[in-house]
Amino acid sequence: MSDAARTLIYKRTASGDDTPIGYVNLAGDICKLRWDESTVVGRWDTTGHIFRRTAYDERELGSFSATGAIHSHGLFEGGELGWVEPDGVVIQGGLILGEEEVGRVEGPHHAPAAAALLLLFLPDDAEENRRIARQNHCLLYTSDAADERSSV
């Protein structure tokens, strides 16, 4: 599939840089980029729904409108999650959240790409960060306990 049919998805980092993390294509695939390789992690359809691949099936995460509004079916108890601006900037915000620019999309399919960022990529990234923090906390705790034993 040509690059022209892809809409690239960029995540805004803490330093303000935009890092490419995936893309959506005309076939309806949502692909994750990692080390110059792509893996299909979900799909989108023309009725405005976003689905995540699971081990044996798929799960609907939310929806997007033609105007770029993105709604969740589960995160934060569901509801408005954000939107995409006409220039491709993705804003996370809603009733509970303050507005924050979290990334951008570049290509012909802004709404499904922005929905993939808000509904799939950002939650996965947050979960990975929590997992790493738990591991680091356990390592620190284990290291502190070992230090205490060796000083006795």
PDB file of N, CA, C and O in Angstrom, residues 4 7 9 11-12 15 29 44 48-49 52 55 58 60 68 71 78 81-82 89 96-97 101 103 117 119-120 128 140:
ATOM      1  N   ALA A   4       0.880   7.321   0.415  1.00  0.00           N
ATOM      2  CA  ALA A   4      -0.136   8.357   0.230  1.00  0.00           C
ATOM      3  C   ALA A   4      -1.480   7.931   0.808  1.00  0.00           C
ATOM      4  O   ALA A   4      -2.286   8.773   1.179  1.00  0.00           O
ATOM      5  N   THR A   7      -2.388   7.511   6.872  1.00  0.00           N
ATOM      6  CA  THR A   7      -2.419   8.707   7.718  1.00  0.00           C
ATOM      7  C   THR A   7      -1.544   8.402   8.920  1.00  0.00           C
ATOM      8  O   THR A   7      -1.852   7.518   9.720  1.00  0.00           O
ATOM      9  N   ILE A   9       0.347   8.800  12.497  1.00  0.00           N
ATOM     10  CA  ILE A   9      -0.072   9.214  13.828  1.00  0.00           C
ATOM     11  C   ILE A   9       1.185   9.533  14.631  1.00  0.00           C
ATOM     12  O   ILE A   9       2.094   8.703  14.737  1.00  0.00           O
ATOM     13  N   LYS A  11       2.699  11.032  18.395  1.00  0.00           N
ATOM     14  CA  LYS A  11       2.426  11.300  19.805  1.00  0.00           C
ATOM     15  C   LYS A  11       3.333  12.431  20.259  1.00  0.00           C
ATOM     16  O   LYS A  11       4.524  12.445  19.946  1.00  0.00           O
ATOM     17  N   ARG A  12       2.776  13.384  21.002  1.00  0.00           N
ATOM     18  CA  ARG A  12       3.569  14.486  21.565  1.00  0.00           C
ATOM     19  C   ARG A  12       4.283  13.985  22.808  1.00  0.00           C
ATOM     20  O   ARG A  12       3.664  13.412  23.700  1.00  0.00           O
ATOM     21  N   SER A  15       8.966  16.387  26.003  1.00  0.00           N
ATOM     22  CA  SER A  15       9.871  17.440  25.542  1.00  0.00           C
ATOM     23  C   SER A  15       9.265  18.297  24.433  1.00  0.00           C
ATOM     24  O   SER A  15       9.892  19.248  23.973  1.00  0.00           O
ATOM     25  N   ASP A  29      -7.060  -0.624   8.478  1.00  0.00           N
ATOM     26  CA  ASP A  29      -6.138  -1.145   9.490  1.00  0.00           C
ATOM     27  C   ASP A  29      -5.605  -0.014  10.365  1.00  0.00           C
ATOM     28  O   ASP A  29      -5.371   1.095   9.886  1.00  0.00           O
ATOM     29  N   TRP A  44     -10.509   0.297  11.861  1.00  0.00           N
ATOM     30  CA  TRP A  44     -11.558   1.305  11.885  1.00  0.00           C
ATOM     31  C   TRP A  44     -12.492   1.029  10.728  1.00  0.00           C
ATOM     32  O   TRP A  44     -12.118   0.368   9.761  1.00  0.00           O
ATOM     33  N   GLY A  48     -17.522   4.851  11.534  1.00  0.00           N
ATOM     34  CA  GLY A  48     -16.938   5.640  12.604  1.00  0.00           C
ATOM     35  C   GLY A  48     -16.627   4.888  13.875  1.00  0.00           C
ATOM     36  O   GLY A  48     -16.647   5.468  14.961  1.00  0.00           O
ATOM     37  N   HIS A  49     -16.296   3.611  13.786  1.00  0.00           N
ATOM     38  CA  HIS A  49     -15.979   2.822  14.979  1.00  0.00           C
ATOM     39  C   HIS A  49     -14.509   2.406  14.976  1.00  0.00           C
ATOM     40  O   HIS A  49     -13.938   2.133  13.926  1.00  0.00           O
ATOM     41  N   ARG A  52     -10.073  -2.714  18.751  1.00  0.00           N
ATOM     42  CA  ARG A  52      -8.753  -3.230  19.145  1.00  0.00           C
ATOM     43  C   ARG A  52      -8.741  -4.731  18.894  1.00  0.00           C
ATOM     44  O   ARG A  52      -9.676  -5.438  19.243  1.00  0.00           O
ATOM     45  N   ALA A  55      -6.588 -11.353  21.558  1.00  0.00           N
ATOM     46  CA  ALA A  55      -5.993 -12.649  21.210  1.00  0.00           C
ATOM     47  C   ALA A  55      -6.910 -13.477  20.310  1.00  0.00           C
ATOM     48  O   ALA A  55      -6.437 -14.163  19.407  1.00  0.00           O
ATOM     49  N   GLU A  58     -11.995  -9.144  18.706  1.00  0.00           N
ATOM     50  CA  GLU A  58     -11.744  -7.721  18.753  1.00  0.00           C
ATOM     51  C   GLU A  58     -12.746  -7.075  19.701  1.00  0.00           C
ATOM     52  O   GLU A  58     -13.772  -7.661  20.024  1.00  0.00           O
ATOM     53  N   GLU A  60     -14.660  -3.244  20.612  1.00  0.00           N
ATOM     54  CA  GLU A  60     -14.918  -1.879  20.197  1.00  0.00           C
ATOM     55  C   GLU A  60     -14.499  -0.923  21.313  1.00  0.00           C
ATOM     56  O   GLU A  60     -14.903  -1.078  22.460  1.00  0.00           O
ATOM     57  N   GLY A  68     -14.633  15.054  13.417  1.00  0.00           N
ATOM     58  CA  GLY A  68     -13.420  14.832  14.191  1.00  0.00           C
ATOM     59  C   GLY A  68     -13.623  14.662  15.685  1.00  0.00           C
ATOM     60  O   GLY A  68     -12.653  14.520  16.420  1.00  0.00           O
ATOM     61  N   HIS A  71     -15.350   9.793  20.747  1.00  0.00           N
ATOM     62  CA  HIS A  71     -16.060   9.345  21.946  1.00  0.00           C
ATOM     63  C   HIS A  71     -15.566   7.963  22.348  1.00  0.00           C
ATOM     64  O   HIS A  71     -15.317   7.109  21.507  1.00  0.00           O
ATOM     65  N   GLY A  78     -16.672   6.321  29.655  1.00  0.00           N
ATOM     66  CA  GLY A  78     -17.238   6.670  28.365  1.00  0.00           C
ATOM     67  C   GLY A  78     -17.466   8.161  28.230  1.00  0.00           C
ATOM     68  O   GLY A  78     -17.339   8.914  29.169  1.00  0.00           O
ATOM     69  N   LEU A  81     -13.950  12.244  24.431  1.00  0.00           N
ATOM     70  CA  LEU A  81     -12.550  12.076  24.804  1.00  0.00           C
ATOM     71  C   LEU A  81     -11.663  13.153  24.200  1.00  0.00           C
ATOM     72  O   LEU A  81     -10.623  13.484  24.749  1.00  0.00           O
ATOM     73  N   GLY A  82     -12.078  13.710  23.066  1.00  0.00           N
ATOM     74  CA  GLY A  82     -11.285  14.740  22.410  1.00  0.00           C
ATOM     75  C   GLY A  82     -11.731  14.947  20.985  1.00  0.00           C
ATOM     76  O   GLY A  82     -12.810  14.514  20.587  1.00  0.00           O
ATOM     77  N   VAL A  89      -3.999  18.546  14.362  1.00  0.00           N
ATOM     78  CA  VAL A  89      -3.613  18.547  15.766  1.00  0.00           C
ATOM     79  C   VAL A  89      -4.691  17.812  16.570  1.00  0.00           C
ATOM     80  O   VAL A  89      -5.880  18.063  16.404  1.00  0.00           O
ATOM     81  N   ILE A  96     -14.437  15.853  31.889  1.00  0.00           N
ATOM     82  CA  ILE A  96     -13.607  15.674  33.078  1.00  0.00           C
ATOM     83  C   ILE A  96     -12.193  16.222  32.858  1.00  0.00           C
ATOM     84  O   ILE A  96     -11.601  16.803  33.752  1.00  0.00           O
ATOM     85  N   LEU A  97     -11.659  16.020  31.684  1.00  0.00           N
ATOM     86  CA  LEU A  97     -10.270  16.368  31.403  1.00  0.00           C
ATOM     87  C   LEU A  97     -10.126  17.807  30.940  1.00  0.00           C
ATOM     88  O   LEU A  97     -10.988  18.338  30.260  1.00  0.00           O
ATOM     89  N   GLU A 101      -2.992  19.263  24.013  1.00  0.00           N
ATOM     90  CA  GLU A 101      -2.537  18.805  22.705  1.00  0.00           C
ATOM     91  C   GLU A 101      -1.671  17.574  22.929  1.00  0.00           C
ATOM     92  O   GLU A 101      -0.645  17.645  23.596  1.00  0.00           O
ATOM     93  N   GLY A 103      -0.904  15.159  20.290  1.00  0.00           N
ATOM     94  CA  GLY A 103      -0.273  14.629  19.093  1.00  0.00           C
ATOM     95  C   GLY A 103      -0.830  15.284  17.853  1.00  0.00           C
ATOM     96  O   GLY A 103      -1.533  16.295  17.920  1.00  0.00           O
ATOM     97  N   LEU A 117      -5.260   7.303  18.084  1.00  0.00           N
ATOM     98  CA  LEU A 117      -4.322   7.866  19.055  1.00  0.00           C
ATOM     99  C   LEU A 117      -4.958   7.945  20.440  1.00  0.00           C
ATOM    100  O   LEU A 117      -4.389   7.477  21.423  1.00  0.00           O
ATOM    101  N   LEU A 119      -7.870   6.547  21.638  1.00  0.00           N
ATOM    102  CA  LEU A 119      -8.546   5.355  22.165  1.00  0.00           C
ATOM    103  C   LEU A 119      -7.642   4.142  22.321  1.00  0.00           C
ATOM    104  O   LEU A 119      -7.917   3.269  23.138  1.00  0.00           O
ATOM    105  N   LEU A 120      -6.569   4.073  21.548  1.00  0.00           N
ATOM    106  CA  LEU A 120      -5.739   2.878  21.545  1.00  0.00           C
ATOM    107  C   LEU A 120      -4.290   3.162  21.948  1.00  0.00           C
ATOM    108  O   LEU A 120      -3.799   2.604  22.926  1.00  0.00           O
ATOM    109  N   GLU A 128       1.811   0.913  29.750  1.00  0.00           N
ATOM    110  CA  GLU A 128       3.228   0.506  29.703  1.00  0.00           C
ATOM    111  C   GLU A 128       4.045   1.313  30.710  1.00  0.00           C
ATOM    112  O   GLU A 128       4.901   0.761  31.406  1.00  0.00           O
ATOM    113  N   LEU A 140      13.592  -1.115  43.342  1.00  0.00           N
ATOM    114  CA  LEU A 140      14.106  -0.242  44.396  1.00  0.00           C
ATOM    115  C   LEU A 140      13.845  -0.841  45.768  1.00  0.00           C
ATOM    116  O   LEU A 140      14.711  -0.832  46.639  1.00  0.00           O
TER     117      LEU A 140
END
